[in-house]
Short mmCIF file of C-alpha atoms (C1' of nucleotides) in Angstrom, two decimals:
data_model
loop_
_atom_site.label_atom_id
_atom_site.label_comp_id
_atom_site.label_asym_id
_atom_site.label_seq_id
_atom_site.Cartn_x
_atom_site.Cartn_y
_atom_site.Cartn_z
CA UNK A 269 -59.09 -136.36 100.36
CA UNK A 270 -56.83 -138.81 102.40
CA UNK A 271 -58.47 -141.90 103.21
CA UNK A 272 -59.70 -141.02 106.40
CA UNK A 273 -60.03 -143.58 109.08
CA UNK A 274 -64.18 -144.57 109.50
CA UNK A 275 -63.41 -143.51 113.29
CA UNK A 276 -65.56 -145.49 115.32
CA UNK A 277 -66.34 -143.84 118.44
CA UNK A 278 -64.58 -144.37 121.83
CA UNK A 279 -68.10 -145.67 123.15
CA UNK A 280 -68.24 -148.70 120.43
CA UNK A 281 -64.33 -149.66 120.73
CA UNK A 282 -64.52 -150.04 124.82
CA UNK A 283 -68.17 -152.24 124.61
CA UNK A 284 -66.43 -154.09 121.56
CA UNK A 285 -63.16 -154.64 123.84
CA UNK A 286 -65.48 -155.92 126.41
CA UNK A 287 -68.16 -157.64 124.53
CA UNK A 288 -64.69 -159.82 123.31
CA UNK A 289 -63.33 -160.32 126.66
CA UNK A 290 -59.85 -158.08 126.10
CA UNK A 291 -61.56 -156.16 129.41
CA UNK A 292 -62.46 -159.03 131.87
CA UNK A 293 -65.56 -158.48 134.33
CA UNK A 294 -64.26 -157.05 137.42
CA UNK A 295 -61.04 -154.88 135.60
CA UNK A 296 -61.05 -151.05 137.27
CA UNK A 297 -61.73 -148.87 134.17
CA UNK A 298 -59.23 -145.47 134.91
CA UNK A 299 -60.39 -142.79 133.18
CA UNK A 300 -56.60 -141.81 132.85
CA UNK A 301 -55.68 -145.36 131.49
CA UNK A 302 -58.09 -145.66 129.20
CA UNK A 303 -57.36 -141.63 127.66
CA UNK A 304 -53.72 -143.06 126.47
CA UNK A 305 -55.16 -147.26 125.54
CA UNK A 306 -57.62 -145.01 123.06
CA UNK A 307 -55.66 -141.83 122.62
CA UNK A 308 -58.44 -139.70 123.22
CA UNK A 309 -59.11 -136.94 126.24
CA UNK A 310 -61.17 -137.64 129.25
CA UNK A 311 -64.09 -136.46 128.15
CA UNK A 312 -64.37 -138.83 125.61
CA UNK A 313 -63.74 -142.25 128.21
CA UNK A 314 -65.96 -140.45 130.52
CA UNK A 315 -68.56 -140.02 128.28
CA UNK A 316 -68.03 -143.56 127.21
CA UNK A 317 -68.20 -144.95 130.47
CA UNK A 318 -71.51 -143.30 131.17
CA UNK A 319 -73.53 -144.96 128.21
CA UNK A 320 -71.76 -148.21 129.17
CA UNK A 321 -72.85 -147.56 132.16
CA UNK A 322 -76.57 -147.45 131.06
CA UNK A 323 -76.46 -150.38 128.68
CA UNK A 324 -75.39 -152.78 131.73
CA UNK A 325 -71.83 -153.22 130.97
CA UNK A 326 -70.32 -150.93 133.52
CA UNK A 327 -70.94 -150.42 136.88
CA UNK A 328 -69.64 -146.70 138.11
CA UNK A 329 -69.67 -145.52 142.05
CA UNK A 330 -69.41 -142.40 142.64
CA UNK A 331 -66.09 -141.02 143.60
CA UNK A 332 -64.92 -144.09 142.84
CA UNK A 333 -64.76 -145.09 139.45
CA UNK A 334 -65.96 -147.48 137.25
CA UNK A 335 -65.30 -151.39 136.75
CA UNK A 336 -66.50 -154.25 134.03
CA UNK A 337 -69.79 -155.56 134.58
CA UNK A 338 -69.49 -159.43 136.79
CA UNK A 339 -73.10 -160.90 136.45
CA UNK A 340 -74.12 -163.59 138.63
CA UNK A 341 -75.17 -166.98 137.30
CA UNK A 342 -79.02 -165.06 138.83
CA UNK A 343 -79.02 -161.94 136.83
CA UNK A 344 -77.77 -163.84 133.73
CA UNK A 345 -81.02 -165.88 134.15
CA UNK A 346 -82.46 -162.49 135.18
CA UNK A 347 -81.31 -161.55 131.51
CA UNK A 348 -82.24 -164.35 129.69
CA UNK A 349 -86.18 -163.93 131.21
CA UNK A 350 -86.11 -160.65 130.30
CA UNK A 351 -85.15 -161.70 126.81
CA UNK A 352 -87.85 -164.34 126.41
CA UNK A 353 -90.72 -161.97 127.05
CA UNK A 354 -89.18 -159.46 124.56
CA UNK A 355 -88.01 -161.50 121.78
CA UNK A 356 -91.34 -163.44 121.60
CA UNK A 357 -93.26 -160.26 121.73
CA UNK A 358 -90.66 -159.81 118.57
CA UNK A 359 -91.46 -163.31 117.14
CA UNK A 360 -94.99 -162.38 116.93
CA UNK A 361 -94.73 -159.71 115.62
CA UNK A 362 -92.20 -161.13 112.79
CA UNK A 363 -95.45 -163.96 112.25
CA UNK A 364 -97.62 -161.42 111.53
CA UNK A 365 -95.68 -158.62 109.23
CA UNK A 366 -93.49 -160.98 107.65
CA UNK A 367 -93.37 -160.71 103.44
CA UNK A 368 -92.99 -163.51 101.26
CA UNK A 369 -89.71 -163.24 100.41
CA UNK A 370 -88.56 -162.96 104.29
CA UNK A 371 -90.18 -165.79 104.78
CA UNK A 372 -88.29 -167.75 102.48
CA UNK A 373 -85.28 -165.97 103.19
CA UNK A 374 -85.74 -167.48 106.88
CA UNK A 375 -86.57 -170.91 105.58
CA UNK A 376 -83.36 -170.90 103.78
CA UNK A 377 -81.20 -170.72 107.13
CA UNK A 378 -82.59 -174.47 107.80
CA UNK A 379 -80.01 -176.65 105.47
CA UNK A 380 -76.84 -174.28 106.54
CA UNK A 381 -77.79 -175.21 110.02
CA UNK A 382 -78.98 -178.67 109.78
CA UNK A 383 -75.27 -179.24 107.70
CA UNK A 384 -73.48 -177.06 111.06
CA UNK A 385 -75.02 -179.74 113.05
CA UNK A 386 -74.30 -182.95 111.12
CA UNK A 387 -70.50 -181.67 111.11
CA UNK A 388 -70.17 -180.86 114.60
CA UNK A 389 -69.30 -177.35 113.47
CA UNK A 390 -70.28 -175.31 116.96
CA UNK A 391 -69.47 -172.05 115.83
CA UNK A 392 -70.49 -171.86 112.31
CA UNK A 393 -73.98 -173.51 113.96
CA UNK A 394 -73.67 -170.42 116.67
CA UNK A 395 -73.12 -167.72 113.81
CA UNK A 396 -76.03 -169.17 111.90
CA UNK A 397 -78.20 -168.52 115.55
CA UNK A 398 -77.21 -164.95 115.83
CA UNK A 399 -77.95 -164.35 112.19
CA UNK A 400 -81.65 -165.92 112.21
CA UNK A 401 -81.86 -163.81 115.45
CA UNK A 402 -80.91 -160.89 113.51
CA UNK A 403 -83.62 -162.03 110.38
CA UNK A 404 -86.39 -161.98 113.05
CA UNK A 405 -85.38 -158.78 114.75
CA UNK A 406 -85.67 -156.77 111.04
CA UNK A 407 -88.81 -158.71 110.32
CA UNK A 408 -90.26 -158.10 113.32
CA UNK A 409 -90.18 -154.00 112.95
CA UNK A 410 -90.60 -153.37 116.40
CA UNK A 411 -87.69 -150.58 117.39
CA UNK A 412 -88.48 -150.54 121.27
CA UNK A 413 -88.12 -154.22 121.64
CA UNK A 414 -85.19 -154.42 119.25
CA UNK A 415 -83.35 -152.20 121.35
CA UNK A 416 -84.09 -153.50 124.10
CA UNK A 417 -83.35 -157.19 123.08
CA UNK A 418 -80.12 -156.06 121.58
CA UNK A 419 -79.19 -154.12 125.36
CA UNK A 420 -79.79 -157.61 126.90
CA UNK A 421 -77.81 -159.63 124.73
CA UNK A 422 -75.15 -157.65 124.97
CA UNK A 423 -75.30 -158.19 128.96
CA UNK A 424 -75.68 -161.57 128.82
CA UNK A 425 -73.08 -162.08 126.23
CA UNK A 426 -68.88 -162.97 127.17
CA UNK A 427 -69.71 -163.59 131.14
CA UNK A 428 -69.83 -166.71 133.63
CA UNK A 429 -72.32 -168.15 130.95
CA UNK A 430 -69.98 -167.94 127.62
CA UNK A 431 -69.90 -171.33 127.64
CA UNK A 432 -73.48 -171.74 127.10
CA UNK A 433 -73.99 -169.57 124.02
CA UNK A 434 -72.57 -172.54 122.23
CA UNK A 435 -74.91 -175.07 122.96
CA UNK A 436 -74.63 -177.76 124.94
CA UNK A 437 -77.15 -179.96 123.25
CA UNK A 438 -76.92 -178.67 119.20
CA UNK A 439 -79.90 -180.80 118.25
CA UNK A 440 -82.14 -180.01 120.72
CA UNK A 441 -80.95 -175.93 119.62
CA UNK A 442 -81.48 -177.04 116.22
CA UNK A 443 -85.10 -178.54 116.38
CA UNK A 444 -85.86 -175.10 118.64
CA UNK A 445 -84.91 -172.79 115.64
CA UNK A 446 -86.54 -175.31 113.30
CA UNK A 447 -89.54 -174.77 115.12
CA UNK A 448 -89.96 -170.67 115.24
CA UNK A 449 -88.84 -171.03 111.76
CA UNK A 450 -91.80 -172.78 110.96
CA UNK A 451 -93.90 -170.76 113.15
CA UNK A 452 -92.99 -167.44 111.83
CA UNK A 453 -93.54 -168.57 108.24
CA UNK A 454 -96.85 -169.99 108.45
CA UNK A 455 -97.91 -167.32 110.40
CA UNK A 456 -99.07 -168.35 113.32
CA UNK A 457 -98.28 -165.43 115.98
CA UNK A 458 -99.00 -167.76 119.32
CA UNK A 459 -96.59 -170.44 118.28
CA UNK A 460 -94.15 -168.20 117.18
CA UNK A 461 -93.93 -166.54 120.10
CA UNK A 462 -94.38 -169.64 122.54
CA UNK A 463 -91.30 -171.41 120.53
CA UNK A 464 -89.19 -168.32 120.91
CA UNK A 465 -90.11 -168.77 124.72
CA UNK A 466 -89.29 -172.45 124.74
CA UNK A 467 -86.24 -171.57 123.25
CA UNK A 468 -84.91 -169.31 125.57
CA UNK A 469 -86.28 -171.37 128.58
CA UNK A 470 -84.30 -174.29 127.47
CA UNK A 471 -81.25 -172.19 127.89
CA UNK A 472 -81.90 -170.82 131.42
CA UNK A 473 -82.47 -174.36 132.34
CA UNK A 474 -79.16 -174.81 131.20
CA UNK A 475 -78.31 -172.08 132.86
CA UNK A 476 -79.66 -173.40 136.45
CA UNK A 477 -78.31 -177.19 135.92
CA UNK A 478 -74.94 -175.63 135.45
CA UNK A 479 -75.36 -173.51 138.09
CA UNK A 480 -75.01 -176.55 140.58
CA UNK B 74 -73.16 -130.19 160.53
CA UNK B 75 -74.36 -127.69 158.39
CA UNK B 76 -77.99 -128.54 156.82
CA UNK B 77 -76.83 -130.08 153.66
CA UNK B 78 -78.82 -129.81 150.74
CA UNK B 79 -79.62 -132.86 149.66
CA UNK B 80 -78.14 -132.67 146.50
CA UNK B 81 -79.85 -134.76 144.05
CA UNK B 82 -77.46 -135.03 140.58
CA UNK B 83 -78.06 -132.71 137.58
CA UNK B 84 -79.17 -136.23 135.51
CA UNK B 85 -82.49 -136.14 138.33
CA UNK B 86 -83.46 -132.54 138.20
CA UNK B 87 -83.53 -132.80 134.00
CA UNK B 88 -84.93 -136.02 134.09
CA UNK B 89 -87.68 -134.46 136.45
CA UNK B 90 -88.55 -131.61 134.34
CA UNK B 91 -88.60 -133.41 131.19
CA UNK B 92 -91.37 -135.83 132.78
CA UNK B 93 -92.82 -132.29 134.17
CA UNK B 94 -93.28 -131.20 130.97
CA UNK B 95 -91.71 -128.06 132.42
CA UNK B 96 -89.29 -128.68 129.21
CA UNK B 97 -91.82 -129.76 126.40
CA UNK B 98 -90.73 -132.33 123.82
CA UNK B 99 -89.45 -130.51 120.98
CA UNK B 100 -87.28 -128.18 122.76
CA UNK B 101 -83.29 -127.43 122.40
CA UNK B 102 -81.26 -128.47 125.35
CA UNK B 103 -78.60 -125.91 124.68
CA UNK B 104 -75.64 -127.04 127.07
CA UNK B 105 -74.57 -123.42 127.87
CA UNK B 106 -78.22 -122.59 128.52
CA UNK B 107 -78.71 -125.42 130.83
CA UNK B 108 -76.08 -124.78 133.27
CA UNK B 109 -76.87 -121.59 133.34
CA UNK B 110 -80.32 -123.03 134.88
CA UNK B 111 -78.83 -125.67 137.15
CA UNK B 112 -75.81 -123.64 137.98
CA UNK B 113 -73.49 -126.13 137.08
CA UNK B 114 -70.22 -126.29 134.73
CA UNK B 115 -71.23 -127.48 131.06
CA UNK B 116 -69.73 -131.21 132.13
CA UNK B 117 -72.50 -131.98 134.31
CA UNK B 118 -74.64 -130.86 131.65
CA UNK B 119 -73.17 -132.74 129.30
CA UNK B 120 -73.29 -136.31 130.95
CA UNK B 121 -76.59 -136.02 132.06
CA UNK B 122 -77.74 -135.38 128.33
CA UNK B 123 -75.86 -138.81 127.68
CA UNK B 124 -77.61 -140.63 130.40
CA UNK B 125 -81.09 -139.20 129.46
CA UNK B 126 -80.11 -139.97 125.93
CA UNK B 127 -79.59 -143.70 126.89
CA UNK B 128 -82.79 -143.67 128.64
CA UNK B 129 -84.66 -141.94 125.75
CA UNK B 130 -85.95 -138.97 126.85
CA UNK B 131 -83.68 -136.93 125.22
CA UNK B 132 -82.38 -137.16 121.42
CA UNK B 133 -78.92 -136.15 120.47
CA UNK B 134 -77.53 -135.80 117.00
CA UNK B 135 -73.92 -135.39 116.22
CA UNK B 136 -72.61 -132.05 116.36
CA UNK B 137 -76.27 -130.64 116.40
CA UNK B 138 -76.89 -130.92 119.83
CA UNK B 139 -79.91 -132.55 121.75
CA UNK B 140 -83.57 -131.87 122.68
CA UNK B 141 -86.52 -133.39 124.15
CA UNK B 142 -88.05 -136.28 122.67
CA UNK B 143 -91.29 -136.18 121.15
CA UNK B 144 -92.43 -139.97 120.54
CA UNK B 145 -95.27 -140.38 117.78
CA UNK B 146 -98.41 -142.80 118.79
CA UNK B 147 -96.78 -145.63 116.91
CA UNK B 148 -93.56 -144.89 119.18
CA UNK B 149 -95.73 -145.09 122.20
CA UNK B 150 -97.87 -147.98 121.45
CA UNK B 151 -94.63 -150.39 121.01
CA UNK B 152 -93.64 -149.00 124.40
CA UNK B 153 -96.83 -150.13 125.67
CA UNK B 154 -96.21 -153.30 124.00
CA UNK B 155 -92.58 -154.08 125.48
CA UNK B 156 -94.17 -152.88 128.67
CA UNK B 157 -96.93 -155.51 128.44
CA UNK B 158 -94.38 -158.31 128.06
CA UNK B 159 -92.30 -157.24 130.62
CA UNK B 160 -95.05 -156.29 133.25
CA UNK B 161 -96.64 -159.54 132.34
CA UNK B 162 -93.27 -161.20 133.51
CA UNK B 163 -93.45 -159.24 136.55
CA UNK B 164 -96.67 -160.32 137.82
CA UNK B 165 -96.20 -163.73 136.96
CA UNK B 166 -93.46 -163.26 139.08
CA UNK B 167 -95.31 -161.68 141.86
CA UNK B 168 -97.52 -164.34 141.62
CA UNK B 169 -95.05 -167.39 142.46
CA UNK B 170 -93.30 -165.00 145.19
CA UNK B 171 -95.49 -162.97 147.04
CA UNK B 172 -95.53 -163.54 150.53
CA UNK B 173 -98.97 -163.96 152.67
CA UNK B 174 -98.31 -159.63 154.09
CA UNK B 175 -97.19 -158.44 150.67
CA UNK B 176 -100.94 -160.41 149.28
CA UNK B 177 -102.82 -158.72 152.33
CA UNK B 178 -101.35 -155.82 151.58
CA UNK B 179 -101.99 -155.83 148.24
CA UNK B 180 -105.65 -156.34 148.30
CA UNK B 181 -105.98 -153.67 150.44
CA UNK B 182 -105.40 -150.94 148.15
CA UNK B 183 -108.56 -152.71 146.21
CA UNK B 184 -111.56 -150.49 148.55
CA UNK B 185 -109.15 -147.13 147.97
CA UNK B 186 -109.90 -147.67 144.44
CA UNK B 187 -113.18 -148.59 144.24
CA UNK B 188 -113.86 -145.31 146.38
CA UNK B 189 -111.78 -143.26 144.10
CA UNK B 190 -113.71 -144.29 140.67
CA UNK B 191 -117.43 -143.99 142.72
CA UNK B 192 -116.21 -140.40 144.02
CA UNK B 193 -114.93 -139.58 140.61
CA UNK B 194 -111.70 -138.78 141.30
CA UNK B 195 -109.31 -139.29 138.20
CA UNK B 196 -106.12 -138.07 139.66
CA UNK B 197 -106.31 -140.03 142.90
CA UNK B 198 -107.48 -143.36 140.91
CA UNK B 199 -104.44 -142.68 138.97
CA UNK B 200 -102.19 -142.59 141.81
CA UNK B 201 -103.35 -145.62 143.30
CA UNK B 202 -103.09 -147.46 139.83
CA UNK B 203 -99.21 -145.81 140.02
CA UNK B 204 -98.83 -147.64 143.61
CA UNK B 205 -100.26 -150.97 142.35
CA UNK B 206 -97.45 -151.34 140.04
CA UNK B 207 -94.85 -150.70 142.02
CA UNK B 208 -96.31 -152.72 144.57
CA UNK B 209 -96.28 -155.39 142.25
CA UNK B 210 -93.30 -154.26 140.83
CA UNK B 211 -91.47 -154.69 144.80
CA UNK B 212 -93.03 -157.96 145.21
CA UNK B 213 -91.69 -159.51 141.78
CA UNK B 214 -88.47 -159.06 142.70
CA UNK B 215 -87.08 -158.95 139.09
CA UNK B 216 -84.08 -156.07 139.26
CA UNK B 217 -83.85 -156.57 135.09
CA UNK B 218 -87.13 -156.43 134.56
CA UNK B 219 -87.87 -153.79 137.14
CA UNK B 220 -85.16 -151.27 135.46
CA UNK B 221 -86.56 -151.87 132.03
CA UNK B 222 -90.43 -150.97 133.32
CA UNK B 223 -89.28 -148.29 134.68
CA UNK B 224 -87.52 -146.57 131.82
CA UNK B 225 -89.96 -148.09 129.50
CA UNK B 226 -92.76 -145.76 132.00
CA UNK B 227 -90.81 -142.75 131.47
CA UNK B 228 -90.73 -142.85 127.85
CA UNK B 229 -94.25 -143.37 127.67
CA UNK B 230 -95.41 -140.34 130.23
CA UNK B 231 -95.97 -136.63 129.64
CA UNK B 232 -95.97 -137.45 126.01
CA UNK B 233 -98.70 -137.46 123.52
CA UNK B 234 -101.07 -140.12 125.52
CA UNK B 235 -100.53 -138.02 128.60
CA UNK B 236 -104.77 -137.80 128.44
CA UNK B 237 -104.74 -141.50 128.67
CA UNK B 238 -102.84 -142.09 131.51
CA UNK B 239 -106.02 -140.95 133.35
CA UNK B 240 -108.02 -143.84 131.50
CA UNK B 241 -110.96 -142.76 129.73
CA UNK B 242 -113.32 -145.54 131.03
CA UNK B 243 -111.89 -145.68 135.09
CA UNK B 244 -114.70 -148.78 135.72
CA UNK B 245 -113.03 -150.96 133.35
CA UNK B 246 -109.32 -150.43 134.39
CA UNK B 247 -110.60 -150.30 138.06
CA UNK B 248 -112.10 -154.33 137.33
CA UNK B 249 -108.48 -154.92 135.46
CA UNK B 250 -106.60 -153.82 138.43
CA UNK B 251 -108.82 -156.23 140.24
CA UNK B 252 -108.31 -159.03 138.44
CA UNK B 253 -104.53 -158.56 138.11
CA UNK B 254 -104.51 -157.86 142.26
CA UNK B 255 -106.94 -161.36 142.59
CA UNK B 256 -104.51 -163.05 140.50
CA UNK B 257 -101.56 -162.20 142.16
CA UNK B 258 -102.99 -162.85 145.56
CA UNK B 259 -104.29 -166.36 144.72
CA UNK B 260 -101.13 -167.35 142.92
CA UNK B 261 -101.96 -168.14 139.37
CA UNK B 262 -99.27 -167.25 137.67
CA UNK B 263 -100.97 -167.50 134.37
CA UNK B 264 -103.63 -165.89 135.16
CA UNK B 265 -101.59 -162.99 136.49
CA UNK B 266 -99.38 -162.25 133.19
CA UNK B 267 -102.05 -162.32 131.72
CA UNK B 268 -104.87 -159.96 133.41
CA UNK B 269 -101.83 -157.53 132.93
CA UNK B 270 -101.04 -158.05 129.27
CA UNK B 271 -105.29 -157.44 129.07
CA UNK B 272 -105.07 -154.30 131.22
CA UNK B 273 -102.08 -152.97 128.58
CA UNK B 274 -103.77 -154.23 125.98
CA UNK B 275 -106.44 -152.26 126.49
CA UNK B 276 -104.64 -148.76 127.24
CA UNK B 277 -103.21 -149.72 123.57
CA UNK B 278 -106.47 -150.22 122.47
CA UNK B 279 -107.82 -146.80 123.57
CA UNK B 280 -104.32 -144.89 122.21
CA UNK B 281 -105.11 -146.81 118.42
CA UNK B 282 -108.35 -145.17 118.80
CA UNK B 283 -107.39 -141.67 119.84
CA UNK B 284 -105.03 -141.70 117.03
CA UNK B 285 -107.55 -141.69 114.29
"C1'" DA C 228 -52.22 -155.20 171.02
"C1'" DG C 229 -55.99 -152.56 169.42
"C1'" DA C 230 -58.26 -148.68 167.79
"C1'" DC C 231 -58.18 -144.12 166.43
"C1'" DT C 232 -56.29 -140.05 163.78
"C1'" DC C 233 -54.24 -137.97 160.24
"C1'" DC C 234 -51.68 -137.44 156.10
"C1'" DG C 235 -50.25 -138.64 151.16
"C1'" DG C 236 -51.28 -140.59 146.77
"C1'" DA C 237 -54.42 -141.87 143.42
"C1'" DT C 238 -58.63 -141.04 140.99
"C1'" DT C 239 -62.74 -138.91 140.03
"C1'" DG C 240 -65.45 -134.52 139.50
"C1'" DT C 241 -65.59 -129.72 137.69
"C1'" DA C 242 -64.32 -125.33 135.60
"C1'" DT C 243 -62.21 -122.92 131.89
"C1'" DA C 244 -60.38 -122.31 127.27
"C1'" DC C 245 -59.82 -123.48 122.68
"C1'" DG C 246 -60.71 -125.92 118.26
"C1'" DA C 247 -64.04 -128.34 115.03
"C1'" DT C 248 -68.35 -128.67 112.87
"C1'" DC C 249 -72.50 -127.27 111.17
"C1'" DC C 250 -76.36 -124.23 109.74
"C1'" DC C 251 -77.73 -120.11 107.55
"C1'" DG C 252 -77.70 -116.06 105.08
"C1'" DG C 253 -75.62 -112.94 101.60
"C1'" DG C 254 -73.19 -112.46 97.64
"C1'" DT C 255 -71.56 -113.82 92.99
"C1'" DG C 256 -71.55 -115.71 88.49
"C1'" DC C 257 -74.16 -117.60 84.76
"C1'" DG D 299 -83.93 -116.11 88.37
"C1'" DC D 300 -81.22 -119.87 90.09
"C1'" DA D 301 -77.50 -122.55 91.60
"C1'" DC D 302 -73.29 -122.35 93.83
"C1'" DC D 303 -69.86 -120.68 97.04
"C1'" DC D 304 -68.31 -118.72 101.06
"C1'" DG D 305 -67.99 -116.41 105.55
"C1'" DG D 306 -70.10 -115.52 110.26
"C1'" DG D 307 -72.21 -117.06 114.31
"C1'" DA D 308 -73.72 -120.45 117.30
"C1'" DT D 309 -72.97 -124.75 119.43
"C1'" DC D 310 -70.90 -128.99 120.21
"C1'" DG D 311 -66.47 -131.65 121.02
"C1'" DT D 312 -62.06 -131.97 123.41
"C1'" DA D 313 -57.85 -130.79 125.86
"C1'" DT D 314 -55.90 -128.94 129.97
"C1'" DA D 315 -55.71 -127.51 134.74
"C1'" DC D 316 -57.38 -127.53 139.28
"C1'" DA D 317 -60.39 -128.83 143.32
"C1'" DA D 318 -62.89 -132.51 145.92
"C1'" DT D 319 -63.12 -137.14 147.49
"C1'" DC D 320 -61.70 -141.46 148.92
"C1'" DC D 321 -58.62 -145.28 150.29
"C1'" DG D 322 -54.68 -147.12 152.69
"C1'" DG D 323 -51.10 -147.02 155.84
"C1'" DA D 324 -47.96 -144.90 159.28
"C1'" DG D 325 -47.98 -143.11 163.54
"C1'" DT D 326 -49.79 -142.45 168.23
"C1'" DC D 327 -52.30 -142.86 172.39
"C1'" DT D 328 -54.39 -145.92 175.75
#
DNA sequence: AGACTCCGGATTGTATACGATCCCGGGTGC
DNA sequence: GCACCCGGGATCGTATACAATCCGGAGTCT
C-alpha cells in the first residue's frame, strides 16, 4: 500500500486556486493550459470548468472559452441580499433545533472573539466569524439553504469586496455576532433571524458607502 | 440559408424531460444509452449530467454513474422554505421597483384568475399562478435571486408534491395571489415579502399534511 | 483613407479508443 | 452452511485525435 496521495479533484484545486486569488477575476481559463498547470486531460478541466461554471465562479461563452468570475460592486450586494434571506432562514432554524450542548458550544465563541477584538487581531477575529458561521450552518440542519449559503459565499468571497470581509468597524461586527449568539441560544427564532439580517445589512451598507 | 434547427443544447432537452417526467426519478442515466437517444457523442452527455448535477436534478456517485433525483417530502419542504425566503426578497423587491405599467399590468392578470377558480379550471389557474411569478420575478429585477428561484422551482416540480402544485384549496391561493399582487402594486414592501412567505407557507403547510 | 474579404492561428467542441473501477455471481475452502 | 475470494461484465473516467468556430490582421478594391 504506498501512501497514496488523498487526490483532491481537479474541480476543488481550480475553485481553491481561485477562491485564494492565484487565478485573478478576469484571467482566460485555456482548457489546454490548465491540462499541463494540473496534469490532468481535458476532460477533467472541462468538466471542472462546467461546475465552476454553475457555482458562479466562471463565466464560459460558447466557442469561446471560459474566464474568472469579475463581480460588480451590484451583484456583490446582489450576493450579500441573497445571503441575508438564506442565512436567517438558517438562523431560525438553528433557534429552534439547537441542543444544549450547541448552545453552549456557540456561547463559548464570545471570549475568543471579544479577546480578537481587544487585540486588534483582524484575522484571528475573521476566522472566529467564519467558524460561528459554520456552528450555525450544522445547527441549523437545513441542507438546501446550506448549500445554497455556502454557493454564495463562495461568490462573494476574494473579489472587489475582499477588503470588507475583514471588517471595517470590529466592534460594531462584534456586538452583531454577540447578538445572534444570544438569539440562537435563548431560542427566540424572530430575533435570531432579524440579527442575522442586521448583520448582513450592515455589511452591504458597507458595501454601498465604499462603493462611492 | 438553410432552415436551421434551432438547436437547443443536450443540457435543455435532459433538463426538459427530467421536469417531463418522461425520465422518472429513480432512473439510470446510462451515458452510452443517452446519446444513443439524443444522438450525440458520450461528451455532450457527459457535461450535461454535470450541469444537471449542479442544479440537482440529477445525482451522480463516483464511478457508479448518475440518475434522476427523487427528493423525499422533507427534501421538498426545505426547498419550499429557501424558496419562501428568496421569493419573499423578490417581491419586496418588486415592491420598491415596479414601475406604474409593470403594476397595471400586474393587476390585470387578477380577473383571469378569479375566472379560472369560478370555472374550475385547475390547470389554467395554475398557469396563471406560473405567470404571476415570473411577472414578479421580471419586475424584481434581482439576477441572484432570480437564478436561485428558478433552480430552487425545478427541484421542487414533477416530484413527489407534483399533486400540490395544482393547490388543493384554489380559493385560498387565488386570495394569496391577491394579496401578494395588492401588495406589490401599492408598494409595501413589507407587506409584499410577506403575503409571499404566507402563500409558501401555506403550500408547506398542505405538503406536511399530505405526508402523514 | 475606409471598409470589406479572406485566410491563418488559436481554442473550443466532438468522436473514438482505451484503461480503471465497481458490482455481482460462482466457486472454493473450512 | 457460511464466509471469503476471484473473475466477468458493465459502466464510468481519461487520453488522444480530429472537426468546427471564432478572432485578428493582411490584403484589396473603391
Amino acid at each position: 500500500m504506498s501512501p497514496r496521495p488523498p487526490k483532491t479533484s481537479v474541480t476543488d484545486r481550480l475553485r481553491d486556486d481561485i477562491l485564494a486569488g492565484s487565478l485573478a477575476p478576469g484571467t482566460r481559463l485555456i482548457e489546454i493550459q490548465l491540462t499541463d498547470r494540473y496534469g490532468v486531460g481535458r476532460a477533467a478541466i472541462r468538466s471542472a470548468i462546467v461546475e465552476l461554471d454553475k457555482e458562479g465562479l466562471v463565466v464560459r461563452e460558447a466557442n469561446r472559452g471560459a474566464k474568472v468570475r469579475a463581480i460588480s460592486v451590484e451583484e456583490a450586494i446582489e450576493v450579500y441580499e441573497a445571503r441575508a434571506a438564506l442565512e436567517g432562514l438558517m438562523a431560525r432554524h438553528a433557534a429552534r433545533e439547537a441542543t444544549k450542548l450547541e448552545r453552549e458550544e456557540l456561547r463559548a465563541l464570545v471570549p475568543g472573539m471579544r479577546e480578537a477584538v481587544e487585540r486588534d487581531a483582524p484575522t484571528r477575529f475573521a476566522a472566529l466569524g467564519r467558524d460561528l458561521h459554520e456552528r450555525v450552518s450544522q445547527i441549523g440542519r437545513h441542507r438546501v439553504a446550506r448549500h445554497l449559503i455556502d454557493t454564495l459565499r463562495n461568490q462573494s468571497r476574494g473579489h472587489p469586496d475582499r477588503l470588507s470581509a475583514i471588517p471595517a468597524r470590529p466592534e460594531q461586527s462584534l456586538a452583531e455576532h454577540i447578538a445572534i449568539i444570544e438569539a440562537i441560544c435563548s431560542g427566540d427564532a424572530d430575533e435570531a433571524q432579524a440579527a442575522v439580517e442586521r448583520h448582513i445589512e450592515s455589511i452591504i451598507a458597507t458595501l454601498r458607502r465604499d462603493a462611492d
